[in-house]
Short mmCIF file of C-alpha atoms in Angstrom, two decimals:
data_model
loop_
_atom_site.label_atom_id
_atom_site.label_comp_id
_atom_site.label_asym_id
_atom_site.label_seq_id
_atom_site.Cartn_x
_atom_site.Cartn_y
_atom_site.Cartn_z
CA MET Y 1 0.05 0.41 0.04
CA THR Y 2 2.94 2.18 1.01
CA GLU Y 3 4.58 1.81 -2.42
CA LEU Y 4 1.43 2.06 -4.26
CA LYS Y 5 0.84 5.83 -2.55
CA GLN Y 6 4.62 6.67 -3.43
CA LEU Y 7 4.02 5.63 -7.07
CA ARG Y 8 0.90 7.74 -7.35
CA SER Y 9 2.09 10.62 -5.61
CA ASN Y 10 5.27 10.97 -7.45
CA PRO Y 11 4.91 8.45 -10.33
CA PRO Y 12 7.94 8.13 -12.74
CA GLU Y 13 7.99 9.35 -15.95
CA GLY Y 14 6.59 6.99 -18.92
CA ILE Y 15 5.39 4.46 -16.02
CA VAL Y 16 2.21 4.13 -14.94
CA ALA Y 17 1.24 1.30 -12.32
CA GLY Y 18 -1.02 -0.20 -9.71
CA PRO Y 19 -3.57 -2.65 -9.01
CA ALA Y 20 -5.46 -4.38 -11.82
CA ASP Y 21 -8.37 -4.73 -9.30
CA GLU Y 22 -8.79 -2.73 -6.00
CA GLU Y 23 -9.65 -5.82 -4.05
CA ASN Y 24 -6.31 -7.68 -4.98
CA PHE Y 25 -3.21 -5.84 -4.39
CA PHE Y 26 -1.26 -8.96 -5.62
CA GLU Y 27 -1.75 -8.51 -9.33
CA TRP Y 28 -0.64 -5.09 -10.77
CA ASP Y 29 -1.02 -3.80 -14.10
CA CYS Y 30 1.37 -1.47 -15.44
CA VAL Y 31 2.43 0.49 -18.68
CA ILE Y 32 5.90 1.43 -19.91
CA VAL Y 33 6.37 3.80 -22.55
CA GLY Y 34 9.47 3.24 -24.64
CA PRO Y 35 12.55 5.09 -23.52
CA GLU Y 36 13.65 7.94 -25.54
CA GLY Y 37 16.24 7.80 -27.87
CA THR Y 38 16.02 4.06 -28.32
CA CYS Y 39 14.37 1.96 -30.99
CA PHE Y 40 11.37 1.52 -28.69
CA GLU Y 41 10.76 5.00 -28.27
CA HIS Y 42 7.24 5.85 -28.09
CA GLY Y 43 6.04 2.42 -27.32
CA VAL Y 44 3.14 1.55 -25.00
CA PHE Y 45 3.92 -1.71 -23.30
CA PRO Y 46 1.48 -2.90 -21.37
CA ALA Y 47 2.60 -5.61 -18.35
CA LYS Y 48 1.69 -7.60 -15.31
CA ILE Y 49 3.23 -7.75 -12.04
CA THR Y 50 2.37 -10.45 -9.58
CA PHE Y 51 3.61 -10.19 -6.20
CA SER Y 52 3.76 -13.78 -3.80
CA GLU Y 53 2.00 -13.73 -0.63
CA ASP Y 54 5.33 -13.38 0.85
CA TYR Y 55 6.58 -10.25 -0.80
CA PRO Y 56 8.65 -8.34 0.15
CA LEU Y 57 10.75 -11.32 0.91
CA SER Y 58 10.59 -12.86 -2.35
CA PRO Y 59 10.60 -10.77 -5.75
CA PRO Y 60 7.44 -10.36 -7.89
CA LYS Y 61 7.01 -11.87 -11.31
CA MET Y 62 6.71 -9.49 -14.24
CA ARG Y 63 5.15 -10.42 -17.58
CA PHE Y 64 4.92 -8.04 -20.84
CA THR Y 65 1.36 -8.74 -22.50
CA CYS Y 66 2.18 -7.41 -25.33
CA ASP Y 67 4.83 -8.58 -27.88
CA LEU Y 68 8.03 -7.23 -27.05
CA PHE Y 69 11.08 -8.86 -29.19
CA HIS Y 70 14.17 -8.01 -27.01
CA PRO Y 71 17.16 -9.89 -25.39
CA ASN Y 72 15.85 -9.98 -21.76
CA ILE Y 73 12.34 -10.53 -22.41
CA TYR Y 74 11.04 -14.10 -22.93
CA PRO Y 75 8.83 -15.04 -26.04
CA ASP Y 76 5.77 -15.43 -23.81
CA GLY Y 77 6.59 -12.01 -22.15
CA ARG Y 78 8.55 -12.64 -19.29
CA VAL Y 79 10.83 -10.28 -17.96
CA CYS Y 80 14.39 -11.76 -17.28
CA ILE Y 81 16.52 -8.96 -14.73
CA SER Y 82 18.34 -9.31 -12.01
CA ILE Y 83 16.10 -7.33 -9.71
CA LEU Y 84 13.92 -9.91 -10.31
CA HIS Y 85 15.69 -13.05 -9.48
CA THR Y 86 15.58 -14.51 -6.29
CA PRO Y 87 17.73 -13.08 -3.31
CA GLY Y 88 21.02 -15.18 -2.42
CA ASP Y 89 24.05 -16.01 -4.41
CA ASP Y 90 23.38 -17.01 -8.26
CA PRO Y 91 23.93 -20.68 -8.87
CA THR Y 92 25.39 -20.12 -12.00
CA GLY Y 93 27.76 -17.53 -10.74
CA TYR Y 94 26.91 -14.67 -12.96
CA GLU Y 95 25.27 -12.32 -10.57
CA ALA Y 96 26.63 -10.73 -7.68
CA SER Y 97 23.83 -11.28 -4.76
CA ASN Y 98 23.68 -7.37 -4.59
CA GLU Y 99 22.10 -7.11 -7.79
CA ARG Y 100 19.64 -9.78 -7.08
CA TRP Y 101 16.26 -9.20 -5.30
CA SER Y 102 16.35 -7.87 -1.47
CA PRO Y 103 13.26 -6.76 0.21
CA VAL Y 104 14.37 -3.18 0.75
CA GLN Y 105 13.90 -2.87 -3.33
CA SER Y 106 10.30 -1.39 -4.54
CA VAL Y 107 8.02 -1.48 -7.14
CA GLU Y 108 9.52 1.49 -8.57
CA LYS Y 109 13.18 0.64 -8.65
CA ILE Y 110 11.83 -2.77 -10.38
CA LEU Y 111 9.92 -0.47 -13.26
CA LEU Y 112 12.85 1.99 -13.44
CA SER Y 113 15.30 -0.90 -13.74
CA VAL Y 114 12.82 -2.82 -16.72
CA VAL Y 115 12.96 0.63 -18.51
CA SER Y 116 16.90 0.84 -18.28
CA MET Y 117 17.00 -2.89 -19.63
CA ILE Y 118 14.59 -1.97 -22.52
CA ALA Y 119 17.17 0.85 -23.45
CA GLU Y 120 20.30 -1.15 -23.09
CA PRO Y 121 19.78 -4.68 -23.48
CA ASN Y 122 21.85 -7.27 -21.61
CA ASP Y 123 22.59 -9.59 -24.45
CA GLU Y 124 24.91 -12.13 -22.51
CA SER Y 125 22.13 -13.05 -20.53
CA ALA Y 126 19.44 -13.90 -22.98
CA ALA Y 127 16.09 -14.68 -22.20
CA ASN Y 128 15.43 -14.35 -26.10
CA VAL Y 129 18.19 -16.00 -27.46
CA ASN Y 130 17.15 -14.59 -31.25
CA ALA Y 131 16.82 -11.51 -30.00
CA ALA Y 132 20.20 -11.55 -28.12
CA LYS Y 133 21.70 -12.90 -31.69
CA MET Y 134 19.75 -10.17 -33.88
CA TRP Y 135 20.75 -7.34 -31.16
CA ARG Y 136 24.41 -8.28 -31.83
CA GLU Y 137 24.97 -9.34 -35.34
CA ASP Y 138 21.94 -7.35 -37.22
CA ARG Y 139 21.01 -4.29 -35.49
CA ALA Y 140 19.30 -2.68 -38.33
CA GLN Y 141 17.20 -5.54 -38.63
CA PHE Y 142 16.61 -5.84 -34.73
CA GLU Y 143 15.53 -1.68 -34.94
CA ARG Y 144 13.19 -2.65 -37.97
CA ILE Y 145 11.40 -5.10 -35.71
CA ALA Y 146 11.25 -2.79 -32.76
CA ASP Y 147 9.94 -0.06 -34.86
CA ALA Y 148 7.19 -2.38 -36.00
CA LEU Y 149 6.43 -3.59 -32.38
CA VAL Y 150 6.18 0.18 -31.24
CA ARG Y 151 3.58 0.93 -34.04
CA LYS Y 152 1.66 -2.24 -33.26
CA THR Y 153 1.28 -0.69 -29.51
CA LEU Y 154 -0.07 2.47 -31.25
CA ASN Y 155 -2.31 0.71 -33.40
CA LEU Y 156 -0.65 2.32 -36.63
CA PRO Y 157 -0.03 0.44 -39.80
CA PRO Y 158 3.29 -0.69 -41.04
CA ARG Y 159 5.47 1.44 -42.40
CA ALA Y 160 5.65 0.79 -46.20
CA ARG Y 161 8.61 -0.69 -47.48
CA SER Y 162 11.02 0.94 -49.78
CA THR Y 163 12.18 -1.15 -52.64
#
């Protein structure tokens, strides 16, 4: 409830979030506007955040409910970012424990981290291998796909292809 009040009184730019239903504070809807200066700029990306019964001891789960081709987003929309990983040591040794979930984190910090992740993908820790490969090897094609997804979120027709 405290985090919701904070988000409503001082919302981060380009982010709207809150309970999907005022009767259930464990399921939130959010919308993230694509960060300026990126290939996702102006896109409107809806997502769901689901909190466990033992939040804040365990991290919430976040999933985009629209198509979003991105190295750190699974094809089913689940977000893969360190801040949402279970607290403690990473069994693979990739992440430091201070990068993972901690009960002192907040919904605002999660959402700001996701905006940063959208702007600057981590292609070394890919949830979507095809997107990570394209991000590294064919940035122009990746940006064309991102542009098409942005246009789709805005209900705009695809850009005409030049021949």
